[in-house]
Tab-separated table of C-alpha atoms in Angstrom:
chain	number	residue	atom	x	y	z
A	1	MET	CA	0.000	0.000	0.000
A	2	ARG	CA	2.959	2.339	-0.484
A	3	GLU	CA	2.347	5.360	-2.643
A	4	THR	CA	3.419	5.305	-6.283
A	5	PHE	CA	3.076	9.049	-6.738
A	6	SER	CA	2.155	11.978	-4.521
A	7	LEU	CA	-0.881	14.233	-4.772
A	8	GLY	CA	0.656	16.828	-2.475
A	9	ARG	CA	-0.559	17.828	0.977
A	10	ILE	CA	-3.963	18.620	2.430
A	11	ALA	CA	-4.007	20.392	5.796
A	12	GLY	CA	-0.332	19.508	6.065
A	13	ILE	CA	-0.968	15.772	5.579
A	14	ARG	CA	0.831	14.018	2.728
A	15	VAL	CA	-1.539	12.326	0.261
A	16	GLY	CA	-0.378	9.672	-2.197
A	17	VAL	CA	-1.801	7.124	-4.608
A	18	ASN	CA	-0.744	3.535	-5.175
A	19	ALA	CA	-0.773	2.439	-8.818
A	20	SER	CA	-3.316	-0.272	-7.974
A	21	VAL	CA	-5.963	2.440	-7.614
A	22	LEU	CA	-6.149	2.541	-11.411
A	23	VAL	CA	-7.679	-0.945	-11.291
A	24	ILE	CA	-10.601	0.179	-9.146
A	25	VAL	CA	-11.089	3.247	-11.363
A	26	LEU	CA	-11.341	1.013	-14.432
A	27	ILE	CA	-13.671	-1.425	-12.652
A	28	ILE	CA	-16.035	1.329	-11.474
A	29	ALA	CA	-15.934	3.254	-14.742
A	30	GLY	CA	-16.440	0.135	-16.852
A	31	GLY	CA	-19.285	-1.141	-14.704
A	32	LEU	CA	-21.113	2.175	-14.815
A	33	ALA	CA	-20.465	3.049	-18.466
A	34	PHE	CA	-21.341	-0.343	-19.923
A	35	GLY	CA	-23.480	-1.917	-17.214
A	36	ARG	CA	-25.468	0.455	-15.026
A	37	PHE	CA	-26.026	3.675	-16.961
A	38	PRO	CA	-27.181	2.438	-20.433
A	39	PRO	CA	-30.235	0.431	-19.207
A	40	VAL	CA	-31.327	3.204	-16.822
A	41	LEU	CA	-30.714	6.093	-19.206
A	42	PRO	CA	-30.828	4.721	-22.758
A	43	GLY	CA	-30.198	6.717	-25.894
A	44	ARG	CA	-27.035	8.532	-24.878
A	45	GLY	CA	-23.822	8.237	-26.809
A	46	ALA	CA	-21.022	5.949	-25.620
A	47	ALA	CA	-18.807	8.964	-24.931
A	48	ALA	CA	-21.396	10.445	-22.562
A	49	TYR	CA	-21.601	7.205	-20.579
A	50	VAL	CA	-17.800	6.964	-20.339
A	51	VAL	CA	-17.372	10.592	-19.236
A	52	ALA	CA	-20.063	10.248	-16.561
A	53	ALA	CA	-18.613	6.953	-15.354
A	54	LEU	CA	-15.085	8.387	-15.104
A	55	ALA	CA	-16.431	11.389	-13.216
A	56	ALA	CA	-18.187	9.028	-10.784
A	57	ALA	CA	-15.019	6.954	-10.303
A	58	VAL	CA	-12.876	10.021	-9.585
A	59	ALA	CA	-15.526	11.436	-7.238
A	60	PHE	CA	-15.607	8.080	-5.425
A	61	LEU	CA	-11.838	8.344	-4.861
A	62	ALA	CA	-12.412	11.844	-3.505
A	63	SER	CA	-14.978	10.345	-1.098
A	64	LEU	CA	-12.418	7.781	0.052
A	65	LEU	CA	-9.909	10.577	0.559
A	66	ALA	CA	-12.425	12.521	2.659
A	67	HIS	CA	-13.004	9.398	4.787
A	68	GLU	CA	-9.286	8.899	5.422
A	69	LEU	CA	-8.601	12.606	5.870
A	70	ALA	CA	-11.215	12.694	8.631
A	71	HIS	CA	-9.364	9.858	10.398
A	72	ALA	CA	-6.052	11.677	10.014
A	73	LEU	CA	-7.272	15.072	11.226
A	74	VAL	CA	-8.983	13.653	14.319
A	75	ALA	CA	-5.942	11.473	15.042
A	76	ARG	CA	-3.708	14.526	14.913
A	77	ARG	CA	-6.044	16.419	17.258
A	78	ASN	CA	-5.794	13.506	19.692
A	79	GLY	CA	-2.002	13.542	19.786
A	80	VAL	CA	-1.294	10.824	17.217
A	81	GLU	CA	1.271	11.704	14.560
A	82	VAL	CA	0.087	11.181	10.982
A	83	GLU	CA	2.588	9.988	8.395
A	84	GLY	CA	0.246	10.309	5.411
A	85	ILE	CA	-2.697	8.921	3.440
A	86	THR	CA	-2.503	6.463	0.561
A	87	LEU	CA	-5.330	5.482	-1.789
A	88	TRP	CA	-5.041	1.973	-3.225
A	89	LEU	CA	-6.961	-0.928	-4.787
A	90	LEU	CA	-9.270	-1.700	-1.866
A	91	GLY	CA	-9.814	1.822	-0.613
A	92	GLY	CA	-7.543	4.038	1.425
A	93	VAL	CA	-5.367	3.980	4.506
A	94	ALA	CA	-4.321	6.722	6.906
A	95	ARG	CA	-0.854	5.820	8.178
A	96	LEU	CA	-0.607	6.751	11.866
A	97	ARG	CA	2.599	6.665	13.892
A	98	GLY	CA	1.602	5.023	17.134
A	99	GLY	CA	-1.883	4.424	18.457
A	100	ALA	CA	-4.485	6.215	20.489
A	101	ARG	CA	-3.581	6.686	24.137
A	102	THR	CA	-7.126	6.366	25.514
A	103	PRO	CA	-10.291	4.446	24.585
A	104	GLY	CA	-12.027	7.764	23.954
A	105	ALA	CA	-9.377	8.855	21.465
A	106	GLU	CA	-9.566	5.455	19.737
A	107	PHE	CA	-13.347	5.797	19.472
A	108	ARG	CA	-13.160	9.298	18.014
A	109	ILE	CA	-10.455	8.434	15.487
A	110	ALA	CA	-12.256	5.283	14.311
A	111	GLY	CA	-15.786	6.670	14.322
A	112	VAL	CA	-15.189	9.836	12.326
A	113	GLY	CA	-14.463	7.955	9.097
A	114	PRO	CA	-17.828	6.165	8.743
A	115	LEU	CA	-19.565	9.311	10.011
A	116	THR	CA	-17.920	11.327	7.228
A	117	SER	CA	-18.967	8.794	4.580
A	118	LEU	CA	-22.525	8.718	5.926
A	119	VAL	CA	-22.807	12.528	5.928
A	120	LEU	CA	-21.411	12.665	2.378
A	121	GLY	CA	-23.918	10.036	1.278
A	122	LEU	CA	-26.850	11.907	2.790
A	123	LEU	CA	-25.734	15.237	1.299
A	124	LEU	CA	-25.312	13.692	-2.156
A	125	MET	CA	-28.693	12.008	-1.897
A	126	ALA	CA	-30.263	15.328	-0.894
A	127	GLY	CA	-28.593	16.939	-3.905
A	128	ALA	CA	-29.986	14.263	-6.230
A	129	VAL	CA	-33.505	14.625	-4.771
A	130	LEU	CA	-33.415	18.415	-5.102
A	131	ALA	CA	-32.162	18.109	-8.666
A	132	ARG	CA	-35.067	15.818	-9.575
A	133	LEU	CA	-37.566	18.123	-7.858
A	134	ALA	CA	-36.168	20.965	-9.945
A	135	GLY	CA	-36.850	18.950	-13.085
A	136	ALA	CA	-33.272	17.838	-13.772
A	137	ASP	CA	-32.621	14.328	-14.992
A	138	GLY	CA	-30.013	12.410	-16.856
A	139	LEU	CA	-26.455	11.299	-16.201
A	140	PRO	CA	-25.447	14.007	-13.667
A	141	VAL	CA	-28.307	13.003	-11.380
A	142	ALA	CA	-27.498	9.328	-11.873
A	143	VAL	CA	-23.896	10.026	-10.847
A	144	LEU	CA	-25.101	11.815	-7.701
A	145	GLU	CA	-27.373	8.885	-6.800
A	146	TYR	CA	-24.573	6.382	-7.350
A	147	LEU	CA	-22.145	8.356	-5.177
A	148	ALA	CA	-24.778	8.736	-2.455
A	149	GLY	CA	-25.433	5.008	-2.368
A	150	ILE	CA	-21.763	3.977	-2.450
A	151	ASN	CA	-20.881	6.326	0.412
A	152	VAL	CA	-23.667	4.957	2.589
A	153	VAL	CA	-22.532	1.406	1.772
A	154	LEU	CA	-18.947	2.392	2.619
A	155	ALA	CA	-20.067	3.766	5.982
A	156	VAL	CA	-22.133	0.682	6.855
A	157	PHE	CA	-19.441	-1.779	5.728
A	158	ASN	CA	-16.783	-0.008	7.775
A	159	LEU	CA	-18.973	-0.230	10.875
A	160	VAL	CA	-18.800	-4.038	10.921
A	161	PRO	CA	-17.155	-4.800	14.317
A	162	ALA	CA	-14.113	-6.542	12.873
A	163	ALA	CA	-10.529	-5.289	12.608
A	164	PRO	CA	-9.028	-3.787	10.493
A	165	LEU	CA	-12.348	-2.082	9.653
A	166	ASP	CA	-13.330	1.026	11.585
A	167	GLY	CA	-15.970	-1.023	13.375
A	168	GLY	CA	-13.177	-3.227	14.699
A	169	ARG	CA	-11.483	-0.144	16.116
A	170	LEU	CA	-14.754	0.881	17.739
A	171	LEU	CA	-15.071	-2.608	19.228
A	172	ARG	CA	-11.541	-2.346	20.553
A	173	ALA	CA	-12.313	1.044	22.116
A	174	PHE	CA	-15.448	-0.346	23.783
A	175	LEU	CA	-13.638	-3.406	25.154
A	176	TRP	CA	-10.679	-1.277	26.202
A	177	ARG	CA	-12.990	0.947	28.242
A	178	LEU	CA	-14.719	-2.131	29.683
A	179	ARG	CA	-11.623	-4.230	30.460
A	180	GLY	CA	-9.027	-1.537	30.979
A	181	ASP	CA	-6.604	-3.439	28.731
A	182	ALA	CA	-5.849	-2.186	25.217
A	183	TRP	CA	-3.938	-5.219	23.974
A	184	SER	CA	-6.374	-7.998	24.866
A	185	SER	CA	-9.119	-5.827	23.370
A	186	ALA	CA	-7.099	-5.513	20.163
A	187	VAL	CA	-6.696	-9.309	20.028
A	188	THR	CA	-10.462	-9.791	20.341
A	189	ALA	CA	-11.156	-7.252	17.581
A	190	ALA	CA	-8.560	-8.893	15.334
A	191	ARG	CA	-10.056	-12.355	15.840
A	192	ALA	CA	-13.474	-10.952	14.953
A	193	GLY	CA	-11.841	-9.567	11.820
A	194	ARG	CA	-10.444	-12.975	10.861
A	195	PHE	CA	-13.868	-14.562	11.293
A	196	PHE	CA	-15.488	-11.858	9.166
A	197	GLY	CA	-12.798	-12.196	6.506
A	198	PHE	CA	-13.261	-15.947	6.232
A	199	ALA	CA	-17.030	-15.405	5.994
A	200	LEU	CA	-16.495	-13.027	3.062
A	201	ILE	CA	-14.217	-15.547	1.344
A	202	ALA	CA	-16.790	-18.316	1.780
A	203	LEU	CA	-19.573	-16.079	0.475
A	204	GLY	CA	-17.417	-15.089	-2.490
A	205	PHE	CA	-16.703	-18.686	-3.451
A	206	LEU	CA	-20.395	-19.511	-3.038
A	207	GLN	CA	-21.250	-16.777	-5.543
A	208	LEU	CA	-18.583	-18.057	-7.928
A	209	VAL	CA	-19.861	-21.640	-7.928
A	210	THR	CA	-23.443	-20.470	-8.360
A	211	GLY	CA	-22.479	-18.516	-11.474
A	212	ARG	CA	-22.663	-14.953	-10.163
A	213	GLY	CA	-19.243	-14.178	-11.580
A	214	PHE	CA	-17.047	-11.202	-10.744
A	215	GLY	CA	-18.905	-10.122	-7.606
A	216	GLY	CA	-17.890	-13.343	-5.859
A	217	LEU	CA	-14.255	-12.930	-6.854
A	218	TRP	CA	-14.251	-9.384	-5.487
A	219	LEU	CA	-15.786	-10.510	-2.182
A	220	ALA	CA	-13.169	-13.240	-1.835
A	221	LEU	CA	-10.384	-10.735	-2.532
A	222	VAL	CA	-11.712	-8.327	0.110
A	223	GLY	CA	-12.071	-11.228	2.557
A	224	LEU	CA	-8.491	-12.316	1.951
A	225	PHE	CA	-7.261	-8.796	2.657
A	226	VAL	CA	-9.311	-8.631	5.874
A	227	VAL	CA	-7.969	-12.009	7.060
A	228	ASN	CA	-4.357	-11.041	6.389
A	229	ALA	CA	-4.691	-7.614	7.979
A	230	ALA	CA	-6.532	-8.990	11.021
A	231	THR	CA	-3.879	-11.681	11.498
A	232	ALA	CA	-1.138	-9.058	11.358
A	233	GLU	CA	-3.016	-6.915	13.884
A	234	GLU	CA	-3.397	-9.842	16.275
A	235	GLN	CA	0.310	-10.591	16.061
A	236	HIS	CA	1.106	-6.925	16.648
A	237	ALA	CA	-1.237	-6.862	19.647
A	238	HIS	CA	0.453	-9.915	21.182
A	239	VAL	CA	3.881	-8.363	20.693
A	240	SER	CA	2.760	-4.971	22.011
A	241	GLY	CA	1.161	-6.618	25.018
A	242	ARG	CA	4.412	-8.310	25.942
A	243	LEU	CA	6.360	-5.098	25.412
A	244	GLY	CA	3.815	-2.845	27.118
A	245	GLY	CA	5.348	-0.649	29.810
A	246	LEU	CA	8.858	-0.860	28.385
A	247	THR	CA	10.682	2.272	27.308
A	248	VAL	CA	13.079	2.627	24.408
A	249	GLY	CA	15.918	3.151	26.872
A	250	ALA	CA	15.282	-0.240	28.490
A	251	VAL	CA	15.703	-2.052	25.180
A	252	MET	CA	18.313	-0.089	23.241
A	253	SER	CA	21.921	-1.131	22.739
A	254	SER	CA	24.115	1.484	24.373
A	255	PRO	CA	26.524	3.124	23.920
A	256	ALA	CA	26.193	3.282	20.133
A	257	LEU	CA	29.351	3.127	18.038
A	258	VAL	CA	29.246	6.248	15.877
A	259	ALA	CA	31.292	6.960	12.754
A	260	ASP	CA	32.611	9.870	10.730
A	261	PRO	CA	30.365	10.380	7.661
A	262	ASP	CA	33.380	11.343	5.509
A	263	LEU	CA	35.293	8.117	6.214
A	264	ALA	CA	35.894	5.906	3.151
A	265	VAL	CA	33.918	2.664	3.104
A	266	GLU	CA	37.041	0.533	2.601
A	267	ARG	CA	38.855	2.040	5.558
A	268	PHE	CA	35.738	1.800	7.724
A	269	LEU	CA	35.290	-1.877	6.887
A	270	HIS	CA	38.864	-2.803	7.799
A	271	GLU	CA	39.259	-0.578	10.846
A	272	VAL	CA	35.783	-0.728	12.370
A	273	ALA	CA	33.105	-3.016	10.919
A	274	LEU	CA	35.232	-6.156	10.590
A	275	VAL	CA	36.736	-5.569	14.023
A	276	ARG	CA	33.777	-4.477	16.142
A	277	ARG	CA	31.209	-6.621	14.260
A	278	PHE	CA	28.235	-4.351	14.919
A	279	SER	CA	25.467	-4.188	12.341
A	280	THR	CA	24.452	-0.530	12.774
A	281	TYR	CA	26.513	2.650	12.876
A	282	PRO	CA	25.041	6.151	13.307
A	283	LEU	CA	26.980	8.874	11.493
A	284	VAL	CA	27.582	12.116	13.397
A	285	ASP	CA	29.245	15.358	12.363
A	286	SER	CA	31.863	17.309	14.293
A	287	SER	CA	29.174	18.789	16.575
A	288	GLY	CA	27.780	15.365	17.443
A	289	ALA	CA	24.557	15.786	15.438
A	290	LEU	CA	23.089	12.772	13.657
A	291	VAL	CA	23.550	13.062	9.874
A	292	GLY	CA	23.021	9.479	8.673
A	293	LEU	CA	22.966	5.774	9.426
A	294	VAL	CA	24.846	2.909	7.794
A	295	THR	CA	24.171	-0.785	8.215
A	296	LEU	CA	26.069	-3.813	6.994
A	297	ASN	CA	23.438	-4.275	4.282
A	298	ARG	CA	24.080	-0.792	2.930
A	299	LEU	CA	27.859	-1.290	3.074
A	300	ARG	CA	27.519	-4.598	1.235
A	301	SER	CA	25.829	-2.790	-1.643
A	302	VAL	CA	29.046	-0.863	-2.448
A	303	PRO	CA	31.093	-2.666	-5.180
A	304	PRO	CA	34.604	-3.608	-3.959
A	305	ALA	CA	36.207	-1.456	-6.647
A	306	ALA	CA	34.344	1.627	-5.388
A	307	ARG	CA	34.905	1.202	-1.657
A	308	ALA	CA	38.096	3.267	-1.531
A	309	THR	CA	36.433	6.330	-3.058
A	310	THR	CA	32.933	6.015	-1.567
A	311	ARG	CA	32.289	7.847	1.689
A	312	LEU	CA	29.953	6.528	4.357
A	313	ARG	CA	27.590	9.492	3.869
A	314	ASP	CA	27.214	8.470	0.206
A	315	VAL	CA	25.552	5.164	1.128
A	316	ALA	CA	23.928	6.164	4.422
A	317	CYS	CA	20.255	6.432	5.195
A	318	PRO	CA	19.825	10.226	5.410
A	319	SER	CA	18.944	11.820	8.714
A	320	PRO	CA	15.330	12.848	7.850
A	321	GLU	CA	14.457	9.227	7.051
A	322	ILE	CA	15.973	7.652	10.177
A	323	PRO	CA	13.459	6.637	12.868
A	324	VAL	CA	14.512	8.412	16.051
A	325	ALA	CA	13.236	8.141	19.600
A	326	ARG	CA	13.890	9.386	23.112
A	327	PRO	CA	15.031	7.025	25.892
A	328	GLY	CA	11.791	7.578	27.824
A	329	GLU	CA	9.474	6.994	24.877
A	330	PRO	CA	7.273	3.857	25.048
A	331	LEU	CA	8.779	1.121	22.897
A	332	THR	CA	5.393	0.265	21.400
A	333	GLU	CA	5.202	3.756	19.875
A	334	LEU	CA	8.579	3.338	18.191
A	335	LEU	CA	7.990	-0.102	16.655
A	336	PRO	CA	5.672	1.040	13.814
A	337	ARG	CA	8.322	3.560	12.695
A	338	MET	CA	11.167	1.037	12.434
A	339	GLU	CA	11.075	0.602	8.684
A	340	GLY	CA	12.358	2.186	5.499
A	341	CYS	CA	15.956	2.827	4.536
A	342	SER	CA	17.275	2.209	8.069
A	343	ASP	CA	16.819	-1.568	7.650
A	344	GLY	CA	14.524	-1.740	10.663
A	345	ARG	CA	16.853	0.193	12.979
A	346	ALA	CA	16.158	3.283	15.060
A	347	VAL	CA	18.521	5.768	16.676
A	348	VAL	CA	17.944	6.979	20.236
A	349	LEU	CA	18.685	10.644	20.906
A	350	ASP	CA	18.942	12.499	24.201
A	351	ASP	CA	19.182	16.292	23.825
A	352	GLY	CA	20.193	15.789	20.203
A	353	ARG	CA	23.057	13.398	21.029
A	354	VAL	CA	23.158	9.759	19.960
A	355	VAL	CA	22.906	7.561	23.054
A	356	GLY	CA	21.848	4.211	21.605
A	357	VAL	CA	20.405	2.111	18.803
A	358	VAL	CA	17.346	-0.145	18.693
A	359	SER	CA	17.565	-3.028	16.222
A	360	PRO	CA	15.269	-5.964	15.407
A	361	SER	CA	17.607	-8.203	17.428
A	362	ASP	CA	17.138	-5.961	20.485
A	363	VAL	CA	13.365	-6.303	20.165
A	364	ALA	CA	13.595	-10.069	19.585
A	365	ARG	CA	15.781	-10.487	22.671
A	366	THR	CA	13.300	-8.493	24.736
A	367	LEU	CA	10.440	-10.693	23.507
A	368	GLN	CA	12.392	-13.813	24.480
A	369	LEU	CA	12.956	-12.377	27.948
A	370	ALA	CA	9.246	-11.598	28.183
A	371	ASP	CA	8.407	-15.214	27.351
A	372	LEU	CA	10.887	-16.483	29.944
A	373	ALA	CA	9.495	-14.134	32.580
A	374	ALA	CA	5.951	-15.245	31.805
A	375	PHE	CA	6.887	-18.928	32.033
A	376	ASP	CA	8.705	-18.341	35.309
A	377	ARG	CA	5.700	-16.604	36.869
A	378	TYR	CA	2.988	-18.759	35.273
A	379	PRO	CA	4.452	-22.206	34.447
A	380	SER	CA	0.992	-23.575	33.707
A	381	ALA	CA	0.811	-21.225	30.731
A	382	GLY	CA	3.359	-23.349	28.880
A	383	GLY	CA	5.603	-20.410	28.128
A	384	GLY	CA	2.955	-18.120	26.642
A	385	ALA	CA	2.499	-14.689	28.165
A	386	ASP	CA	-0.981	-13.354	28.807
A	387	VAL	CA	-1.005	-9.789	27.602
A	388	ALA	CA	-2.944	-8.589	30.644
A	389	ARG	CA	-0.873	-10.087	33.426
A	390	VAL	CA	2.775	-9.532	32.571
A	391	PRO	CA	2.949	-5.766	32.067
A	392	ASP	CA	6.557	-5.516	33.212
A	393	ALA	CA	7.952	-8.636	31.535
A	394	GLY	CA	11.134	-8.158	29.595
A	395	ARG	CA	12.926	-5.635	31.779
A	396	PRO	CA	16.671	-6.364	31.742
């Protein structure tokens, strides 16, 4: 779901489009131009049907953008950093860095999306009704009616209480308020999502075998996405539950071995990397400020013949793209940011100075310690940690 090209920024939030969105545009436009519009409004030229259908498809994408933008704006107002919005094949996604800190914030962030789609649907329906009362008819009114219906359907579908749908987030918020435990509530919502996804897949295959064609294939595809996303969310909830309460400083490797960004790769390999055998090296300038990050994977990408003339800064992950954190920051808020050109690493800064590094191996070691702590306290659990009863597991 990464963006293929950018549409710019709206209210300071980056908006992008994945190339797969062209598929849904073609599906909607083709279905309307050659399926829905001609029987309802016969006698128009093919060009008129195509233009109206394309307008409806683009307006539908704008509706999706409004839905996701509502999520992003409310998330930002509730203290959650927003990385951006991406439109793709199966809709849109607002990429949030970290999660809501309270059940109320979770409820507001999740609920505003379906509410926005519902309001849009009602406004478009009112516009279509007023247009008909004024004597208007034809393709513009048909486009308004289609957009009204699809927005209401989008709102209702997203309210199904199953993660990763907005209804699943609302279910999590409700259970979180009831139980007082965010992670077990997330697991329940994710399992509901898996059940719903499998139900969609089964319904899709049923439609296929009964000869209803493309609609069944689409349902199965949506169901597969829901199952995969819900499974990933459950895994994330289990991990976050075991790491809950831990700070970045409790997990990081410290002190970090920093390097001069102007050092040649060949010299660095022989004098540092092959001797110290670390996998991650922050680059700092003469003032101690972070300017880049090199990993063994990035160093390996330099051809042997070019290592003598290539500086570390030339192959480093640049500073703006490096995930950074403070020692006191909750580890669970950092984890979603550990991606991109840093090869899954993050740099820990204290007053602008590099004090440590968090790598996937640091997180994996902490998870192993959490499992050992859980087994030691609850041997009947067979080594599995209950997310609600080991809040401090994993402290070194």
